[in-house]
Coordinates of C-alpha atoms and ligand atoms in Angstrom, one line a residue:
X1 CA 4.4 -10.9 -23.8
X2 CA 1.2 -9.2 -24.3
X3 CA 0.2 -8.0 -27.4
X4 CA 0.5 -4.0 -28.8
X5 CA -3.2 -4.5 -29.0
X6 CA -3.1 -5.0 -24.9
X7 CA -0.2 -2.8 -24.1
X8 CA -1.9 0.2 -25.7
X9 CA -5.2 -0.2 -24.4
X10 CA -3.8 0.2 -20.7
X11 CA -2.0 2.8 -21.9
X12 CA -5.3 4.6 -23.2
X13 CA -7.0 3.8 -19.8
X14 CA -4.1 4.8 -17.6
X15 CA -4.3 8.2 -19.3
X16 CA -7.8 8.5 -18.9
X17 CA -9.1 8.0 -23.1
X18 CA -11.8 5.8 -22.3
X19 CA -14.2 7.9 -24.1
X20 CA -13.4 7.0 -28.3
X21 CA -15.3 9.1 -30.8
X22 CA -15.1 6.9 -34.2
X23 CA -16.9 5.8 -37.0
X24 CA -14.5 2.8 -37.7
X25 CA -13.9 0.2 -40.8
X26 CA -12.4 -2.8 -41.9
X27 CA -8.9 -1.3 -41.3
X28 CA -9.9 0.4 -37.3
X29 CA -11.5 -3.4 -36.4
X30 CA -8.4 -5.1 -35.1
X31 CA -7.9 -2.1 -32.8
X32 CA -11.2 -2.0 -31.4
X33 CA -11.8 -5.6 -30.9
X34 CA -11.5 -7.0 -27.0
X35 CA -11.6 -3.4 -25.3
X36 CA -11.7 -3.0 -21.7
X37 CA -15.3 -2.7 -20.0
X38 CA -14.0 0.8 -19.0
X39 CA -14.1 1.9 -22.8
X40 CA -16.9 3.6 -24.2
X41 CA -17.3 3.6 -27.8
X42 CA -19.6 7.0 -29.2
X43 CA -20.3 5.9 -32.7
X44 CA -21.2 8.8 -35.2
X45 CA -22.3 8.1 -38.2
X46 CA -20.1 10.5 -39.9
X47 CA -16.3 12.1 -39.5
X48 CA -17.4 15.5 -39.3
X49 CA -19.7 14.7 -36.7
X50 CA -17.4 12.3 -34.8
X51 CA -14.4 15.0 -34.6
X52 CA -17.0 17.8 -34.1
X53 CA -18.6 15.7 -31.1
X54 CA -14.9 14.8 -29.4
X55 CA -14.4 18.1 -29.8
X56 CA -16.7 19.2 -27.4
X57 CA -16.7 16.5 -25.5
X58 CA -12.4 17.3 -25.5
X59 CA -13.1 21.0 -24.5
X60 CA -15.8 20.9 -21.9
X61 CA -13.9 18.3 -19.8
X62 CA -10.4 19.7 -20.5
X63 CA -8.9 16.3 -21.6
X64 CA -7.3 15.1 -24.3
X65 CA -10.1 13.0 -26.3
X66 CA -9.1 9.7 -28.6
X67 CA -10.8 9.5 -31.8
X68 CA -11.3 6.7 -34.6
X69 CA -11.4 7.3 -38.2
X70 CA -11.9 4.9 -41.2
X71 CA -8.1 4.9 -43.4
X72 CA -7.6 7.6 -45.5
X73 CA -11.4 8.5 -46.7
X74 CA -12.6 8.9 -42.8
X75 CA -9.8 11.0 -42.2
X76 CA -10.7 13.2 -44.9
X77 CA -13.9 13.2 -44.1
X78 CA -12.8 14.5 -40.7
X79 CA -10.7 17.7 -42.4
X80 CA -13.2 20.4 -42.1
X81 CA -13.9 19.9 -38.5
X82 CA -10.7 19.3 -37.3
X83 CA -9.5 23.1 -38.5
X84 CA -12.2 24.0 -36.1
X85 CA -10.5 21.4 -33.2
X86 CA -7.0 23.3 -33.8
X87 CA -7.8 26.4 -33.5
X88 CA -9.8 25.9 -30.3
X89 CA -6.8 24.1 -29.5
X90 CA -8.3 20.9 -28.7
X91 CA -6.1 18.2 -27.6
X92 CA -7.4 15.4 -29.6
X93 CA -6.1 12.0 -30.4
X94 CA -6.8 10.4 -33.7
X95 CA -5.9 6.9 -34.5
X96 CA -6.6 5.5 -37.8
X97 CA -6.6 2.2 -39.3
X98 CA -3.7 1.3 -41.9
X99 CA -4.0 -1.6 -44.8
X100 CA -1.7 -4.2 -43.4
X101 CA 2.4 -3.3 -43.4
X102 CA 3.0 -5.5 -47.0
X103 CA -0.3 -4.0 -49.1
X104 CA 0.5 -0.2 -48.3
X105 CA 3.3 -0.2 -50.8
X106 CA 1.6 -2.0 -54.0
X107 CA -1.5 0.5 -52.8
X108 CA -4.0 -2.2 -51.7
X109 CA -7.4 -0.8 -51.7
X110 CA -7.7 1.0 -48.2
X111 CA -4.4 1.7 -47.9
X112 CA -3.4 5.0 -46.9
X113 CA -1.3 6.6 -49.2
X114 CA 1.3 8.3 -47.1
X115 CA -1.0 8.9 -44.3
X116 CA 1.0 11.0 -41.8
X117 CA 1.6 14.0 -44.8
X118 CA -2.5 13.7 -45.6
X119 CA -2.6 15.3 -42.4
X120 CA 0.4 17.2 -41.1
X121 CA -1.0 20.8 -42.3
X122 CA -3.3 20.3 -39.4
X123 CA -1.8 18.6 -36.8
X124 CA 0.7 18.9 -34.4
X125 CA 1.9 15.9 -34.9
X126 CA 1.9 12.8 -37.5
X127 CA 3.2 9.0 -37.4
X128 CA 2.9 5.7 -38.7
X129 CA 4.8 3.5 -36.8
X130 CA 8.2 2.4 -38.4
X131 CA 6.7 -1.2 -36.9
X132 CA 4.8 -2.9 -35.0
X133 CA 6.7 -2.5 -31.8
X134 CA 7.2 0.8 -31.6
X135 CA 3.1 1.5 -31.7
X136 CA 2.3 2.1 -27.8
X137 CA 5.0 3.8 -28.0
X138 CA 4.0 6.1 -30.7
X139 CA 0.7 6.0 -29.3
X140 CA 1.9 7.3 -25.9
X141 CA 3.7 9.9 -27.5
X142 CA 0.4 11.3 -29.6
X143 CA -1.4 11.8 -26.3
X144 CA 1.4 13.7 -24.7
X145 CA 1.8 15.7 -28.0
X146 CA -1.6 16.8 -28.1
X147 CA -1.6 17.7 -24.8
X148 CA 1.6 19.4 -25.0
X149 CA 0.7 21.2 -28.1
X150 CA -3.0 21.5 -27.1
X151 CA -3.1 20.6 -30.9
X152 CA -4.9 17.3 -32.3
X153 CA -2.6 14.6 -33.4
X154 CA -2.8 11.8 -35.9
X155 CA -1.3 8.3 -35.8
X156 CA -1.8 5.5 -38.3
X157 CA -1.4 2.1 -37.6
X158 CA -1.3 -1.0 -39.7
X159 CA -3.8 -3.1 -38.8
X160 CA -1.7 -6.4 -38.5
X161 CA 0.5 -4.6 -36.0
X162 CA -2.7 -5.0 -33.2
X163 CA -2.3 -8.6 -33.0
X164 CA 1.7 -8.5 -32.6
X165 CA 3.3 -9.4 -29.5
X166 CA 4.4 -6.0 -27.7
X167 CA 8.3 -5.3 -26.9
X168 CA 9.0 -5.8 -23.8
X169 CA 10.2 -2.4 -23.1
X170 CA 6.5 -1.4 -23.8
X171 CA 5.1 -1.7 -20.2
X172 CA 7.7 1.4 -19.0
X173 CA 5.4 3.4 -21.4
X174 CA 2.6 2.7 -18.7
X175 CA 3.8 4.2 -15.7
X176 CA 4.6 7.9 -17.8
X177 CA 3.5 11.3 -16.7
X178 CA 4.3 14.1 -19.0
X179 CA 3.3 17.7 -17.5
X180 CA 4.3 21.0 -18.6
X181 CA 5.4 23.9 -15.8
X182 CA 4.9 27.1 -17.2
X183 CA 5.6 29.7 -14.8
X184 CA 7.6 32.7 -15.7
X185 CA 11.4 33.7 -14.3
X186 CA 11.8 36.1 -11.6
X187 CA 13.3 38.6 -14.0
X188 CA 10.3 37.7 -16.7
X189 CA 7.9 38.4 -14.1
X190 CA 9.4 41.6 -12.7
X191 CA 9.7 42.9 -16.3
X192 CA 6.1 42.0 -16.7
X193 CA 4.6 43.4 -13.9
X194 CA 6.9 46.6 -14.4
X195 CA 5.1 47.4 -17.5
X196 CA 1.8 46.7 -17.0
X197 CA 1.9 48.4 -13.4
X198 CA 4.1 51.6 -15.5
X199 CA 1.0 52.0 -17.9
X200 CA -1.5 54.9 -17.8
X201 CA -4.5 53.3 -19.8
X202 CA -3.6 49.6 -20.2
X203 CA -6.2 47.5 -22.0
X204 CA -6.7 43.8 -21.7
X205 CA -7.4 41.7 -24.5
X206 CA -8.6 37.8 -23.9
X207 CA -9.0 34.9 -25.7
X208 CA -10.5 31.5 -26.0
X209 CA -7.9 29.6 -23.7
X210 CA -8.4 31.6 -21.1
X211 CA -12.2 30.2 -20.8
X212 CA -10.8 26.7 -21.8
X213 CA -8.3 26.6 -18.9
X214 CA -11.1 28.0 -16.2
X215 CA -9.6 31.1 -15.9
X216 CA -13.0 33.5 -16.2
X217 CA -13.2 34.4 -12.6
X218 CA -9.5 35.3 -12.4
X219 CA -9.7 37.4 -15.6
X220 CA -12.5 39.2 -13.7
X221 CA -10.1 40.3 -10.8
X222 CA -7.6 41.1 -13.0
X223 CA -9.4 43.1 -15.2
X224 CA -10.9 45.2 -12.2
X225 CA -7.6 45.9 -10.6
X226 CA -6.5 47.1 -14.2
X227 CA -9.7 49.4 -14.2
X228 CA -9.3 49.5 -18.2
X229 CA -11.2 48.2 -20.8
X230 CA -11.2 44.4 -22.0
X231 CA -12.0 43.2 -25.0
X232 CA -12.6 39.5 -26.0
X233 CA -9.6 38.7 -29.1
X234 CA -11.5 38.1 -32.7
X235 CA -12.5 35.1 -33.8
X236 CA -14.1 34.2 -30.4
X237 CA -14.4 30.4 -29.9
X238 CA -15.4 30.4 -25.9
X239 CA -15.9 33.6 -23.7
X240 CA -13.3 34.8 -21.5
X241 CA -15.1 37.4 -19.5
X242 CA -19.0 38.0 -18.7
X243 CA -20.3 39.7 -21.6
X244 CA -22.5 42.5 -19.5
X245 CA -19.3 43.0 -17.2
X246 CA -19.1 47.4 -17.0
X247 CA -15.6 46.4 -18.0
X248 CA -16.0 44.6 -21.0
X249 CA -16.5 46.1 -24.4
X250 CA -17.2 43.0 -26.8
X251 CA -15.8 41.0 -29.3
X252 CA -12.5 43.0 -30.9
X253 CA -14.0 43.5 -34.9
X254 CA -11.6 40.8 -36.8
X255 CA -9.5 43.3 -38.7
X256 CA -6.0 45.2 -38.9
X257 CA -7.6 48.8 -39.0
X258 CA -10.5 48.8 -36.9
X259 CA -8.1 46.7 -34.1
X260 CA -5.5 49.3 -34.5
X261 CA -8.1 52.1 -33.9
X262 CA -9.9 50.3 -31.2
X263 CA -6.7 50.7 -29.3
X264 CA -5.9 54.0 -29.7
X265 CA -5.3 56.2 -26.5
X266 CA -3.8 52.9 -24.9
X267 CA -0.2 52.6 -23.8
X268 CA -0.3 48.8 -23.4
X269 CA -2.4 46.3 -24.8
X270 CA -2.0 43.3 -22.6
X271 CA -3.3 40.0 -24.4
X272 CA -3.5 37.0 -22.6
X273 CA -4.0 33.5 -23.9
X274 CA -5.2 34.8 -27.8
X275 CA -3.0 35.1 -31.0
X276 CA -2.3 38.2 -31.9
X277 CA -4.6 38.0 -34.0
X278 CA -7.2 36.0 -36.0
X279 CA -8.1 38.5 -38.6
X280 CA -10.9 37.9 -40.7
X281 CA -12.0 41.0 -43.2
X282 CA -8.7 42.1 -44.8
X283 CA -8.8 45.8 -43.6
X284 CA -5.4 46.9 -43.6
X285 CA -3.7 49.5 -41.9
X286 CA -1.4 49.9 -38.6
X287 CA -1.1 47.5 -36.6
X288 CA -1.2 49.2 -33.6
X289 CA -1.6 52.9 -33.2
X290 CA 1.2 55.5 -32.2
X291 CA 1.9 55.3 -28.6
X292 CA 0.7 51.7 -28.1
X293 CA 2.6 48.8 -26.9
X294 CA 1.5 45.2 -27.1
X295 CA 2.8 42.3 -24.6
X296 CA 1.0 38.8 -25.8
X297 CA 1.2 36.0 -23.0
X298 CA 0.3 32.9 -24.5
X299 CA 1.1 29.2 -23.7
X300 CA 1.0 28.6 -27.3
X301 CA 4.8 28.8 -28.4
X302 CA 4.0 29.2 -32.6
X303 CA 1.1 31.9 -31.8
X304 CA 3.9 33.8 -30.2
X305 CA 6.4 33.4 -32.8
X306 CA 3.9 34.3 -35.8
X307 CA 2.7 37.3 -34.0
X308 CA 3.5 40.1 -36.4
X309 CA 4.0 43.1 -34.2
X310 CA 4.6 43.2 -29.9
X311 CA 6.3 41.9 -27.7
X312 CA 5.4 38.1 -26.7
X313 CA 6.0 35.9 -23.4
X314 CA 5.1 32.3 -24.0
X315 CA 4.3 31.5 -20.5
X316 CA 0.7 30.0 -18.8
X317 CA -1.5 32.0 -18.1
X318 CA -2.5 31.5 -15.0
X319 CA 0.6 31.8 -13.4
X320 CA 1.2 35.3 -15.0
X321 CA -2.8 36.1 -14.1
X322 CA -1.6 35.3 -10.7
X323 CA 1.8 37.5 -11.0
X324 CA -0.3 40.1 -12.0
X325 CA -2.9 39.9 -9.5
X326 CA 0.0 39.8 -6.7
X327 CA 1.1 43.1 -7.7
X328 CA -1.6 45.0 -8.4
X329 CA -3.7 46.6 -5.6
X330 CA -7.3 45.8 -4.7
X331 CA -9.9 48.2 -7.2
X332 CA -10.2 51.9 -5.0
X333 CA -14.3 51.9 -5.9
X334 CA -16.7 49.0 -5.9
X335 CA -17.1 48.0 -9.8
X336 CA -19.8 49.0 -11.2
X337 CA -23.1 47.5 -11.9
X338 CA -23.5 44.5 -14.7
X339 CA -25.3 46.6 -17.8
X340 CA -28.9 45.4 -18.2
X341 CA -30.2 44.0 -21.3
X342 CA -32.2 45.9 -23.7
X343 CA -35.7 44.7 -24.9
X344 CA -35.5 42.3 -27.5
X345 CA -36.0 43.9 -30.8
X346 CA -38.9 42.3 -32.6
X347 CA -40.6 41.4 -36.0
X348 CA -43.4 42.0 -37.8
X349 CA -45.5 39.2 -39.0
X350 CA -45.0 35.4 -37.9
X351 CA -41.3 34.9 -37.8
X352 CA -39.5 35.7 -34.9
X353 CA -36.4 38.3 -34.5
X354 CA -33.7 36.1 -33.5
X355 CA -33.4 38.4 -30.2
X356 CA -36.6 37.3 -29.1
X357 CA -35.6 33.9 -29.5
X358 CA -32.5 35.2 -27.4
X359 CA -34.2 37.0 -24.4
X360 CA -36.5 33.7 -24.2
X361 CA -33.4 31.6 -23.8
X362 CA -31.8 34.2 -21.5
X363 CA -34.8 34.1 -19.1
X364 CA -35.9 30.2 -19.2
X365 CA -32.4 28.6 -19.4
X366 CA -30.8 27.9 -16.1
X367 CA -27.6 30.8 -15.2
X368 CA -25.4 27.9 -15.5
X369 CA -26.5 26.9 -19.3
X370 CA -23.6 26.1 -21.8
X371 CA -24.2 27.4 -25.2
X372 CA -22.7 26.0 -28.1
X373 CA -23.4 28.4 -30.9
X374 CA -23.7 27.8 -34.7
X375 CA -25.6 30.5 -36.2
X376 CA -23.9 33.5 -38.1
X377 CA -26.1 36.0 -39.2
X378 CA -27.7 36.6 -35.8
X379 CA -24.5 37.3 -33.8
X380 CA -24.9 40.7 -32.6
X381 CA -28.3 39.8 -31.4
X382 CA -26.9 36.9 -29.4
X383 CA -24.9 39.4 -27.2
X384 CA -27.1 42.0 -27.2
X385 CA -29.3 39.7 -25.4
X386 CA -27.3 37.1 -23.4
X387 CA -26.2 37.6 -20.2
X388 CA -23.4 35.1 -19.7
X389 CA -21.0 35.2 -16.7
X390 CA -20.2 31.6 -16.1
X391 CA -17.3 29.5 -17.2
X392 CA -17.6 27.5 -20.1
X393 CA -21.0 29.2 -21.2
X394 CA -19.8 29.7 -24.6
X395 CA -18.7 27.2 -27.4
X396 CA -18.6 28.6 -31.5
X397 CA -16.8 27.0 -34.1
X398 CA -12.9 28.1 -33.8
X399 CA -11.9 28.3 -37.5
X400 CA -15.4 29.6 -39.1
X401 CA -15.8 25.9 -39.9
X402 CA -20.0 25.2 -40.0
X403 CA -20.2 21.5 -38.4
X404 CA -19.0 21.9 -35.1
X405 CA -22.1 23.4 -33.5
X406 CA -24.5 20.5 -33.5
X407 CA -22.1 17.7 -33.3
X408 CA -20.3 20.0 -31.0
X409 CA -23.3 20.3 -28.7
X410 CA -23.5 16.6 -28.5
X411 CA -19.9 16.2 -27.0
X412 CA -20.0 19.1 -24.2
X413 CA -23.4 18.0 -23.2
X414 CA -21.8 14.2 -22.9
X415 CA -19.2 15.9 -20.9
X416 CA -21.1 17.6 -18.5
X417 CA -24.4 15.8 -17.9
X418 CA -25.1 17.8 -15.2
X419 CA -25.1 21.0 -16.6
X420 CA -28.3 22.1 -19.0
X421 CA -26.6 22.5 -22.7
X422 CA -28.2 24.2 -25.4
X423 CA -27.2 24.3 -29.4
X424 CA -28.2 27.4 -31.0
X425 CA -27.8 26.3 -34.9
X426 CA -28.3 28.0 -38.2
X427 CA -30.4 26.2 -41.0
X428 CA -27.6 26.3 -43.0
X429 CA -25.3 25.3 -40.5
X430 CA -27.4 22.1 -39.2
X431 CA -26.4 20.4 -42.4
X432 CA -22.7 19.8 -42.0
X433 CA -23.5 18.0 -39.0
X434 CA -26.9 16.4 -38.8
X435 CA -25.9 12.8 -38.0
X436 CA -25.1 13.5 -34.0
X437 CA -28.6 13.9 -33.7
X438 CA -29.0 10.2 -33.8
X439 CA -25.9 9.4 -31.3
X440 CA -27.6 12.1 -29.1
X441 CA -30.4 10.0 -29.4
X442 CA -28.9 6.7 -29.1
X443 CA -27.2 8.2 -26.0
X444 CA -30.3 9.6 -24.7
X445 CA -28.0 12.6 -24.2
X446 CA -29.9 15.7 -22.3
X447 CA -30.0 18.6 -24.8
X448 CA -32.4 20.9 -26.8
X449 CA -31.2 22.5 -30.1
X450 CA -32.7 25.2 -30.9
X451 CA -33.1 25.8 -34.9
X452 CA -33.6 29.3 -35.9
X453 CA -35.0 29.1 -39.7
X454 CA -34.2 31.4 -41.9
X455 CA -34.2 29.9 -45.0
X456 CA -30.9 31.4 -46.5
X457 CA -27.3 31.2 -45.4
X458 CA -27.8 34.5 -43.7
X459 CA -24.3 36.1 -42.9
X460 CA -23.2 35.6 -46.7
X461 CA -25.9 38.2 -48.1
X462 CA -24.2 40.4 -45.7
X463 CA -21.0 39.0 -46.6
X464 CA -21.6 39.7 -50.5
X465 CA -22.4 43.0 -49.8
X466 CA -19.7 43.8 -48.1
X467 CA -17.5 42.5 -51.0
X468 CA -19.1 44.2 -53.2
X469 CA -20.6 41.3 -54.4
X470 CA -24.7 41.2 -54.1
X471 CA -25.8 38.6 -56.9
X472 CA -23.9 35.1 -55.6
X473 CA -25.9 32.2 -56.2
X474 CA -26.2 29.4 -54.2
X475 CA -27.4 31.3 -50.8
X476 CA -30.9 30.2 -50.2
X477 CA -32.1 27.0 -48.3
X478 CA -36.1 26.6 -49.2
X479 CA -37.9 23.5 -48.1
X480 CA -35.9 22.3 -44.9
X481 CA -38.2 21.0 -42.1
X482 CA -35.7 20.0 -39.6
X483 CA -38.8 18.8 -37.2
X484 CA -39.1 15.7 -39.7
X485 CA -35.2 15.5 -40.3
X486 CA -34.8 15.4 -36.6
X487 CA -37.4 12.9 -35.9
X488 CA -35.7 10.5 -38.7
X489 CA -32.7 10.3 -36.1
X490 CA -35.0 9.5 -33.6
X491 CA -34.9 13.1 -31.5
X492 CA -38.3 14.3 -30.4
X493 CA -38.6 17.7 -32.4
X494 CA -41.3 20.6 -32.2
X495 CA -41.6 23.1 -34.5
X496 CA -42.9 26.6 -32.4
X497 CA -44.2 29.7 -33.5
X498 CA -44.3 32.6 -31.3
X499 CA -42.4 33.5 -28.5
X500 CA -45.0 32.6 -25.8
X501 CA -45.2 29.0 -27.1
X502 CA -41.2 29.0 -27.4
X503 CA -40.9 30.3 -24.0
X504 CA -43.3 27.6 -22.7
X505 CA -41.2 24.8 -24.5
X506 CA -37.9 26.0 -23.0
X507 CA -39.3 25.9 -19.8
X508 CA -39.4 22.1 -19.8
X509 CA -36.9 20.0 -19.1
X510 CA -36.8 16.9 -21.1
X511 CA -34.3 14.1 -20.3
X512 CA -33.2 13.3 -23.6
X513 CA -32.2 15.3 -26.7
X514 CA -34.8 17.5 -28.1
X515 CA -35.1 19.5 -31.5
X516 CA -37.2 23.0 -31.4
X517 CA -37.4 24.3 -35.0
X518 CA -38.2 28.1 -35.1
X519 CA -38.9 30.6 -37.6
X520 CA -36.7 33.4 -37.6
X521 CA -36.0 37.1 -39.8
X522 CA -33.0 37.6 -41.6
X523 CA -30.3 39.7 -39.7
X524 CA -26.9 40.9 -40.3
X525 CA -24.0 39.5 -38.5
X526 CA -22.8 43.2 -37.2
Ligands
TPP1 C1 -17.7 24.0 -43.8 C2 -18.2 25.4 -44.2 N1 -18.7 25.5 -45.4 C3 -19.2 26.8 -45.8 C4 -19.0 27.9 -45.0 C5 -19.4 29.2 -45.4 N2 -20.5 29.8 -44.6 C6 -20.2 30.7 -43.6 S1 -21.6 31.3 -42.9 C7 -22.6 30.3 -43.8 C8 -24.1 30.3 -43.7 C9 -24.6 29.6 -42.4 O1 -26.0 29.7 -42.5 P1 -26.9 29.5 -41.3 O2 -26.4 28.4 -40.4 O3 -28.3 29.3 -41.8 O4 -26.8 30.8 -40.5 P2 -27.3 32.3 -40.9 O5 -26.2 33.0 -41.5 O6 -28.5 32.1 -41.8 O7 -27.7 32.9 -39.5 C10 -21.8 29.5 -44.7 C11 -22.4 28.6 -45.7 C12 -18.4 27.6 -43.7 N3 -18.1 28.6 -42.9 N4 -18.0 26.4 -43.4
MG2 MG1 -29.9 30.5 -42.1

């Protein structure tokens, strides 16, 4: 019989993870020795990094994505970023290295104190093999969970269980296809499209998964035939709808009152593929305003069930996009005209205004660019000045966590090596997850960060103010040159001044990764 080392590596190639994201130890070694050609191993040289970079990686190529931590101090390592990974609903796979079966009780050093609870608040699922036998199984089962779930899971296996011969039931677990059907009833769907064709002024709210399950164009058709307004749900991890569309009024502001108000004069709210929703500020007030009804269609059972006002239908939503489209007419009048961008505002003196370092990317980056976006004071100049219409254009950290963006930019541009991909990264922000540079580098992987300076952790001035709390400590970030940091890792880095010389240097088109450092003003979030 082959081993459960053998067993589950066909396992992981029949279901496509070939692609590991780790940063292993002594514990992950067993595991990873005598893989497959097919396998490619993406070391990072740090878990943040490593779960930031499958997460983009997971989310550009629409896979679930296995990843390799070290015992209990790699997975904590990996905490931060993987709050970002579930909230962006990111089907990944961790596997992490146990102490072998007899030293996990007496608490050997590296073993992982009750590893599957360490985790649990996060993932959707958590194991540790009951023994060695039952491991491709349990392994089998944490791919179809995450996928199921769209939610990372975690198993941990003792290390002496790799070498152990497999059960002979194991080799059914090859052969299995899991797959999810998500199409409404008849009498769901003719409620459904009842309601939304009833309504005077419907509104359309969407969120990230509607990007993340290719759904842009269709949202576009469906929001024309609607003829009302759409707004993108708070907490915006990918965009759902090109941000110039006529139809589209931005990013909903992340709170209870300003939502509610927002709405008001709307007789249904329809919001497809977003919880409803991820507040930020604590504004309260109404939830919805008089008159308003809500319908949520989400594919994501829990967001529907902690939902604290509408009505919700856990369905997909691209068969009730497609409902919807089937009973609606064709718009009456052409739609019009995309809205044109402003002129970038600009600054005085040497630094740039982060727009200008916007409209430059705007006009030298390719339509097709993918931005994965890490920088939080300069958000309303970002869409002020981007015109983005494409699927999968847009990547931010889900849960507010800073880390993703860099390592983040790593994994989408892996994923897509076709497509240009550009990190737009905060100074403060480039910190939490500096190491991909080098496995971009290693990798040879084609992608330009740019590095907007501003020397302070911008968005929590503003952030103080608004609490009423100016005088924080601990904001500023003097004495950074990211040129030299960058460099270190081995990626070629320029540091520009000026928008002429920037535009010039986004004009090229280098093979590898490259590092552009530019000075930029401080600017409020909103
Ligand atoms: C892991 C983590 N630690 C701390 C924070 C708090 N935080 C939110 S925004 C921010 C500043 C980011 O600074 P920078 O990337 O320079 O962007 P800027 O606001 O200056 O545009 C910080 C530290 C966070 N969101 N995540
Ligand atoms: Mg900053």
């Amino acid at each position: 019989m082959p081993s459960v080392r053998r067993i589950s590596h066909e396992l992981l190639q029949r279901q496509g993870l070939t692609t590991v994201f780790g940063n292993p130890g002594s514990n992950e070694l067993p595991f990873l020795t005598g893989l497959p050609e097919e396998f490619r191993y993406v070391l990072g040289l740090h878990e943040g990094a490593v779960v930031g970079m499958a997460d983009g990686y997971a989310q550009a190529t629409g896979r679930p994505v296995l990843v390799n931590l070290h015992a209990a101090s790699g997975s904590g390592n990996a905490m931060g970023a993987l709050t970002n990974a579930v909230a962006s609903r990111t089907p990944l796979v961790v596997v992490a290295g146990q102490q072998v079966r007899p030293a996990i009780g007496p608490e050997a050093n590296l073993s992982s104190v009750d590893a599957p609870a360490l985790m649990k608040p996060l993932v959707g699922w958590a194991a540790e093999p009951a023994c060695a036998q039952d491991v491709p199984r349990a392994l089998a089962q944490a791919v179809f969970e995450a996928e199921l779930q769209r939610r990372p899971t975690y198993l941990s296996v003792p290390y002496d269980d790799w070498a152990a011969d497999a059960d002979d039931n194991s080799r059914a677990l090859l052969d299995r296809q899991v797959r999810r059907a998500s199409t409404p009833s008849e009498e769901q769907g003719r409620r459904l499209v009842e309601q939304v064709t009833a309504a005077r002024r419907p509104a359309l709210v969407l969120g990230g998964d509607i990007d993340s399950a290719g759904l842009l164009d269709d949202a576009v058709r469906l929001a024309e035939r609607l003829g009302g307004p759409v707004w993108a749900a708070p907490s915006l991890f990918r965009l759902p709808f090109p941000n110039r569309h006529p139809l589209f009024r931005g990013v909903l502001p992340a709170g209870i009152a300003p939502i509610s108000k927002a709405f008001e004069g709307h007789d249904l709210v329809l919001v497809l593929g977003a919880p409803v929703f991820r507040y930020h500020e604590y504004l309260p007030g109404r939830y919805l305003p008089e008159g308003t009804r809500l319908i949520q269609v989400t594919d994501d059972a829990s967001a529907a069930a902690r939902a604290p006002m509408g009505e919700a239908l856990v369905a997909g939503t691209a068969a009730v996009i497609d409902l919807l489209l089937k009973a609606l007419d064709a718009p009456a009048t052409p739609t019009a005209a995309y809205r044109p961008v402003p002129d970038p505002l600009t600054a005085e003196g040497t630094d740039l205004h982060p727009e200008e370092v916007f409209a430059a990317l705007r006009d030298e980056q390719p339509e097709d660019t993918a931005y994965v976006v890490e920088s939080t004071s300069t958000n309303s100049s970002w869409w002020r000045q981007m015109d983005l219409r494409r699927s999968g254009s847009y990547y931010f950290p889900a849960a507010g966590g800073l880390g993703f963006g860099l390592p983040g930019a790593v994994g989408v541009a892996m994923a897509q090596p076709g497509r240009p991909v550009v990190g737009v990264i905060g100074d403060g922000s480039a910190n939490y997850g500096i190491t991909a540079l080098w496995t971009a580098a290693q990798h040879k992987v084609p992608l330009t960060i740019v590095l907007l300076r501003n020397g302070t952790y911008g968005a929590l001035r503003w952030f103080g103010d608004l609490l009423g709390v100016p005088d924080a400590p601990g904001l500023d970030i003097p004495g950074l040159d990211f040129t030299r940091i960058a460099e270190g890792y081995g990626v070629h880095a320029r540091h520009v001044s000026g928008a002429e010389e920037l535009r010039a240097v986004l004009a090229e088109r280098p093979d590898g990764p490259r590092l552009i450092q530019v000075d930029t003003t401080l600017t409020t979030p909103a």
